[in-house]
Short mmCIF file of C-alpha atoms in Angstrom, two decimals:
data_model
loop_
_atom_site.label_atom_id
_atom_site.label_comp_id
_atom_site.label_asym_id
_atom_site.label_seq_id
_atom_site.Cartn_x
_atom_site.Cartn_y
_atom_site.Cartn_z
CA UNK A 1 -10.76 42.15 100.11
CA UNK A 2 -7.38 41.61 98.41
CA UNK A 3 -7.12 41.48 94.64
CA UNK A 4 -6.70 38.09 92.99
CA UNK A 5 -3.13 37.51 91.82
CA UNK A 6 -2.34 37.32 88.12
CA UNK A 7 1.01 37.38 86.31
CA UNK A 8 1.86 40.88 85.13
CA UNK A 9 2.45 39.72 81.55
CA UNK A 10 2.53 36.69 79.28
CA UNK A 11 3.54 36.46 75.64
CA UNK A 12 3.48 34.05 72.74
CA UNK A 13 3.94 33.85 69.00
CA UNK A 14 0.97 33.66 66.62
CA UNK A 15 -0.53 30.16 66.69
CA UNK A 16 0.89 29.30 70.10
CA UNK A 17 -1.05 28.90 73.34
CA UNK A 18 -0.78 31.03 76.46
CA UNK A 19 -2.29 30.44 79.89
CA UNK A 20 -3.05 33.11 82.47
CA UNK A 21 -3.39 32.10 86.11
CA UNK A 22 -5.59 33.77 88.71
CA UNK A 23 -4.88 32.86 92.32
CA UNK A 24 -7.21 33.64 95.19
CA UNK A 25 -8.27 31.95 98.39
CA UNK A 26 -10.90 29.52 99.60
CA UNK A 27 -13.11 32.56 100.28
CA UNK A 28 -13.32 33.51 96.63
CA UNK A 29 -11.91 31.46 93.72
CA UNK A 30 -11.73 28.22 95.69
CA UNK A 31 -15.13 28.58 97.30
CA UNK A 32 -17.40 29.18 94.32
CA UNK A 33 -17.88 28.19 90.67
CA UNK A 34 -18.25 31.86 89.75
CA UNK A 35 -15.03 32.94 88.05
CA UNK A 36 -15.28 35.17 85.00
CA UNK A 37 -12.66 36.58 82.63
CA UNK A 38 -12.59 39.90 80.75
CA UNK A 39 -10.57 41.16 77.81
CA UNK A 40 -9.78 44.87 77.64
CA UNK A 41 -8.17 46.61 74.69
CA UNK A 42 -6.56 50.03 75.31
CA UNK A 43 -9.14 52.76 75.77
CA UNK A 44 -12.05 50.33 75.59
CA UNK A 45 -14.51 48.86 78.06
CA UNK A 46 -13.89 45.29 79.23
CA UNK A 47 -15.54 42.42 77.36
CA UNK A 48 -16.75 39.17 78.94
CA UNK A 49 -14.82 36.15 77.63
CA UNK A 50 -15.61 33.38 80.15
CA UNK A 51 -18.19 33.04 82.94
CA UNK A 52 -18.92 30.41 85.58
CA UNK A 53 -15.29 29.16 85.31
CA UNK A 54 -15.51 27.61 81.85
CA UNK A 55 -18.58 28.83 79.93
CA UNK A 56 -18.20 30.94 76.79
CA UNK A 57 -20.71 33.65 75.87
CA UNK A 58 -22.05 33.59 72.35
CA UNK A 59 -19.53 35.04 69.93
CA UNK A 60 -16.39 34.14 71.90
CA UNK A 61 -14.29 31.65 69.87
CA UNK A 62 -13.74 28.13 71.23
CA UNK A 63 -9.98 28.66 71.28
CA UNK A 64 -10.65 30.60 74.50
CA UNK A 65 -11.17 28.31 77.49
CA UNK A 66 -11.29 28.50 81.28
CA UNK A 67 -10.68 26.09 84.13
CA UNK A 68 -10.18 26.00 87.87
CA UNK A 69 -8.27 23.88 90.35
CA UNK A 70 -8.46 24.66 94.03
CA UNK A 71 -7.83 28.36 94.62
CA UNK A 72 -6.43 29.00 91.13
CA UNK A 73 -8.40 29.66 87.96
CA UNK A 74 -6.85 29.73 84.50
CA UNK A 75 -7.63 31.21 81.10
CA UNK A 76 -6.08 29.60 78.05
CA UNK A 77 -5.89 31.21 74.64
CA UNK A 78 -5.04 28.69 71.91
CA UNK A 79 -4.02 29.58 68.38
CA UNK A 80 -2.89 33.03 69.49
CA UNK A 81 -3.84 35.83 67.09
CA UNK A 82 -2.80 39.47 66.86
CA UNK A 83 -6.28 40.56 67.99
CA UNK A 84 -5.75 38.70 71.29
CA UNK A 85 -3.17 41.28 72.38
CA UNK A 86 -4.90 43.02 75.29
CA UNK A 87 -5.20 43.11 79.07
CA UNK A 88 -7.08 40.27 80.74
CA UNK A 89 -8.74 40.34 84.17
CA UNK A 90 -10.23 37.53 86.21
CA UNK A 91 -13.07 38.15 88.63
CA UNK A 92 -14.51 35.94 91.34
CA UNK A 93 -17.59 35.99 93.52
CA UNK A 94 -16.33 36.45 97.08
CA UNK A 95 -19.42 35.69 99.14
CA UNK A 96 -21.99 38.02 100.73
CA UNK A 97 -22.89 39.45 97.31
CA UNK A 98 -19.39 40.84 96.74
CA UNK A 99 -16.85 40.42 93.97
CA UNK A 100 -13.11 40.80 93.56
CA UNK A 101 -11.06 41.37 90.41
CA UNK A 102 -7.56 40.18 89.62
CA UNK A 103 -4.47 42.33 89.20
CA UNK A 104 -4.61 42.02 85.41
CA UNK A 105 -2.34 40.41 82.81
CA UNK A 106 -1.01 41.95 79.63
CA UNK A 107 -0.92 39.48 76.75
CA UNK A 108 1.62 40.28 74.05
CA UNK A 109 1.63 38.58 70.66
CA UNK A 110 5.23 38.46 69.49
CA UNK B 1 -29.64 44.35 71.99
CA UNK B 2 -28.74 45.09 75.60
CA UNK B 3 -26.91 48.40 75.81
CA UNK B 4 -25.69 50.66 78.61
CA UNK B 5 -24.88 54.30 77.83
CA UNK B 6 -23.10 56.37 80.46
CA UNK B 7 -22.88 60.10 81.06
CA UNK B 8 -19.89 62.14 79.92
CA UNK B 9 -16.56 63.04 81.45
CA UNK B 10 -16.48 65.22 84.56
CA UNK B 11 -13.85 67.36 86.26
CA UNK B 12 -14.34 67.92 89.97
CA UNK B 13 -12.44 69.62 92.78
CA UNK B 14 -11.31 67.68 95.87
CA UNK B 15 -14.09 67.43 98.43
CA UNK B 16 -16.87 67.68 95.84
CA UNK B 17 -19.27 64.93 94.76
CA UNK B 18 -19.93 63.41 91.35
CA UNK B 19 -22.92 61.47 90.06
CA UNK B 20 -22.48 59.22 87.01
CA UNK B 21 -25.50 57.91 85.13
CA UNK B 22 -25.98 54.66 83.20
CA UNK B 23 -29.00 54.39 80.88
CA UNK B 24 -30.09 50.87 79.95
CA UNK B 25 -31.95 49.73 76.84
CA UNK B 26 -32.80 46.49 75.08
CA UNK B 27 -34.15 44.63 78.13
CA UNK B 28 -36.55 44.98 81.06
CA UNK B 29 -34.51 47.21 83.41
CA UNK B 30 -35.90 45.70 86.61
CA UNK B 31 -34.89 42.14 85.64
CA UNK B 32 -31.13 42.51 86.16
CA UNK B 33 -28.80 44.11 88.66
CA UNK B 34 -26.45 46.95 87.75
CA UNK B 35 -22.83 46.68 88.86
CA UNK B 36 -20.26 49.48 89.14
CA UNK B 37 -16.53 49.04 88.55
CA UNK B 38 -13.79 51.64 88.42
CA UNK B 39 -10.32 51.74 86.88
CA UNK B 40 -7.72 54.33 87.82
CA UNK B 41 -5.30 55.30 85.02
CA UNK B 42 -3.01 52.36 84.23
CA UNK B 43 -4.47 50.34 87.10
CA UNK B 44 -6.63 47.26 87.54
CA UNK B 45 -10.42 46.94 87.58
CA UNK B 46 -11.92 47.48 91.03
CA UNK B 47 -15.42 46.34 92.01
CA UNK B 48 -17.39 49.08 93.78
CA UNK B 49 -20.88 47.73 94.37
CA UNK B 50 -24.22 46.82 92.84
CA UNK B 51 -27.94 47.42 93.03
CA UNK B 52 -30.79 44.95 92.65
CA UNK B 53 -32.95 47.09 90.40
CA UNK B 54 -36.06 45.05 91.16
CA UNK B 55 -36.10 45.75 94.91
CA UNK B 56 -33.54 48.55 95.32
CA UNK B 57 -31.22 46.56 97.59
CA UNK B 58 -27.56 47.56 97.38
CA UNK B 59 -24.21 46.07 98.32
CA UNK B 60 -20.94 47.99 98.43
CA UNK B 61 -17.30 47.05 98.60
CA UNK B 62 -15.97 47.71 102.08
CA UNK B 63 -13.54 50.19 100.54
CA UNK B 64 -16.35 52.40 99.25
CA UNK B 65 -18.99 51.86 101.94
CA UNK B 66 -20.21 55.21 103.22
CA UNK B 67 -18.77 57.25 100.36
CA UNK B 68 -20.56 55.70 97.38
CA UNK B 69 -24.32 55.60 96.77
CA UNK B 70 -25.96 53.60 93.99
CA UNK B 71 -29.55 54.38 93.02
CA UNK B 72 -31.93 53.88 90.12
CA UNK B 73 -34.78 55.67 88.39
CA UNK B 74 -36.79 52.78 86.98
CA UNK B 75 -39.08 55.11 85.03
CA UNK B 76 -36.01 56.25 83.07
CA UNK B 77 -34.25 52.84 83.01
CA UNK B 78 -31.24 54.60 84.48
CA UNK B 79 -28.84 53.75 87.29
CA UNK B 80 -26.72 56.29 89.14
CA UNK B 81 -23.50 56.05 91.12
CA UNK B 82 -22.50 58.96 93.34
CA UNK B 83 -19.11 59.37 94.99
CA UNK B 84 -18.77 61.97 97.72
CA UNK B 85 -15.74 63.64 99.35
CA UNK B 86 -13.70 63.19 96.19
CA UNK B 87 -9.93 63.02 96.40
CA UNK B 88 -7.27 62.84 93.71
CA UNK B 89 -7.10 59.05 94.07
CA UNK B 90 -10.70 58.86 92.80
CA UNK B 91 -9.58 59.97 89.35
CA UNK B 92 -10.66 56.99 87.26
CA UNK B 93 -12.86 55.61 84.54
CA UNK B 94 -16.14 54.50 86.10
CA UNK B 95 -18.02 51.65 84.39
CA UNK B 96 -21.50 50.26 84.83
CA UNK B 97 -22.40 46.74 83.74
CA UNK B 98 -25.37 44.44 84.02
CA UNK B 99 -25.20 40.82 85.10
CA UNK B 100 -28.08 39.01 83.33
CA UNK B 101 -28.94 37.53 86.77
CA UNK B 102 -25.60 35.72 86.88
CA UNK B 103 -22.27 36.25 88.61
CA UNK B 104 -20.61 38.05 85.74
CA UNK B 105 -20.59 41.50 84.11
CA UNK B 106 -21.99 41.79 80.60
CA UNK B 107 -22.41 44.05 78.80
CA UNK B 108 -20.52 47.12 80.03
CA UNK B 109 -21.17 50.78 79.52
CA UNK B 110 -18.57 52.79 77.61
CA UNK B 111 -17.17 54.28 80.82
CA UNK B 112 -17.21 57.78 82.31
CA UNK B 113 -13.92 59.50 83.14
CA UNK B 114 -13.95 61.42 86.40
CA UNK B 115 -10.96 63.67 87.02
CA UNK B 116 -10.40 65.10 90.50
CA UNK B 117 -8.09 68.08 90.43
CA UNK B 118 -7.74 71.39 92.21
#
C-alpha cells in the first residue's frame, strides 16, 4: 500500500489561507468517503482535525475545512494563525479494513 | 473523557521483541476498536493494524503481517502491540488510538518510543 502524496511544505502569512492536497487512487481516497486529517505539533501525538472528508470534531474551529474531488482530498486552513504551524497528515480508508496515511505536509506561518 | 495512556520508552537489541501497552479509560473498552500507528524519527505516520476489541478480530498492514501481534485484556481495558524480530528500522514512536466506531483515529495515546540498538 503506497502512501498518499502530499506536498512537503506549504506556507502563508497570518490571516491568509493555505490548502494542502492529498492524492491517492481509486482504491483509497477516490473509492471511499473516509478521509481524515491530523495535526501534529513537534513532540506531540497527532490530533484529529477532519473526518469523513469534511466533518469537524467538536472543538476544531470552522476555519478548518476539508473536501474531496476524485482521487484528491484537500484541507484548507483559513485565517492562518501562529498556532496552525505544524505537520499535517491525511489518512484514507483503503478497503478490506485497512488504512493508509499521507506523506505529511509542514505548514509554516511566515 | 476518553483517554489512552501508553507504557514507557523501551530500548531493545536487534532480534528481540517489544510489547507496548495502551490503557483506555472514559468509555466502554469493548465498544471501539484500537488502532496502532508508528512514526520513525522525522518520518511520516504509518498505519500498522487494529483490533476489534469486542470480538478480538485483527487486521494488519501487509508490511507488518507476521511480525506484529495486537491483543487485548478486556478485564484491564488494555490493548497490547508486540513487534518481534526487531531491527534498527523499527526505532520509532508507537501510538495507539481509538476510532469511536468510525474510520478515523481519535483520541491518541501519548506515544511510546522504542529504540532498537545494539
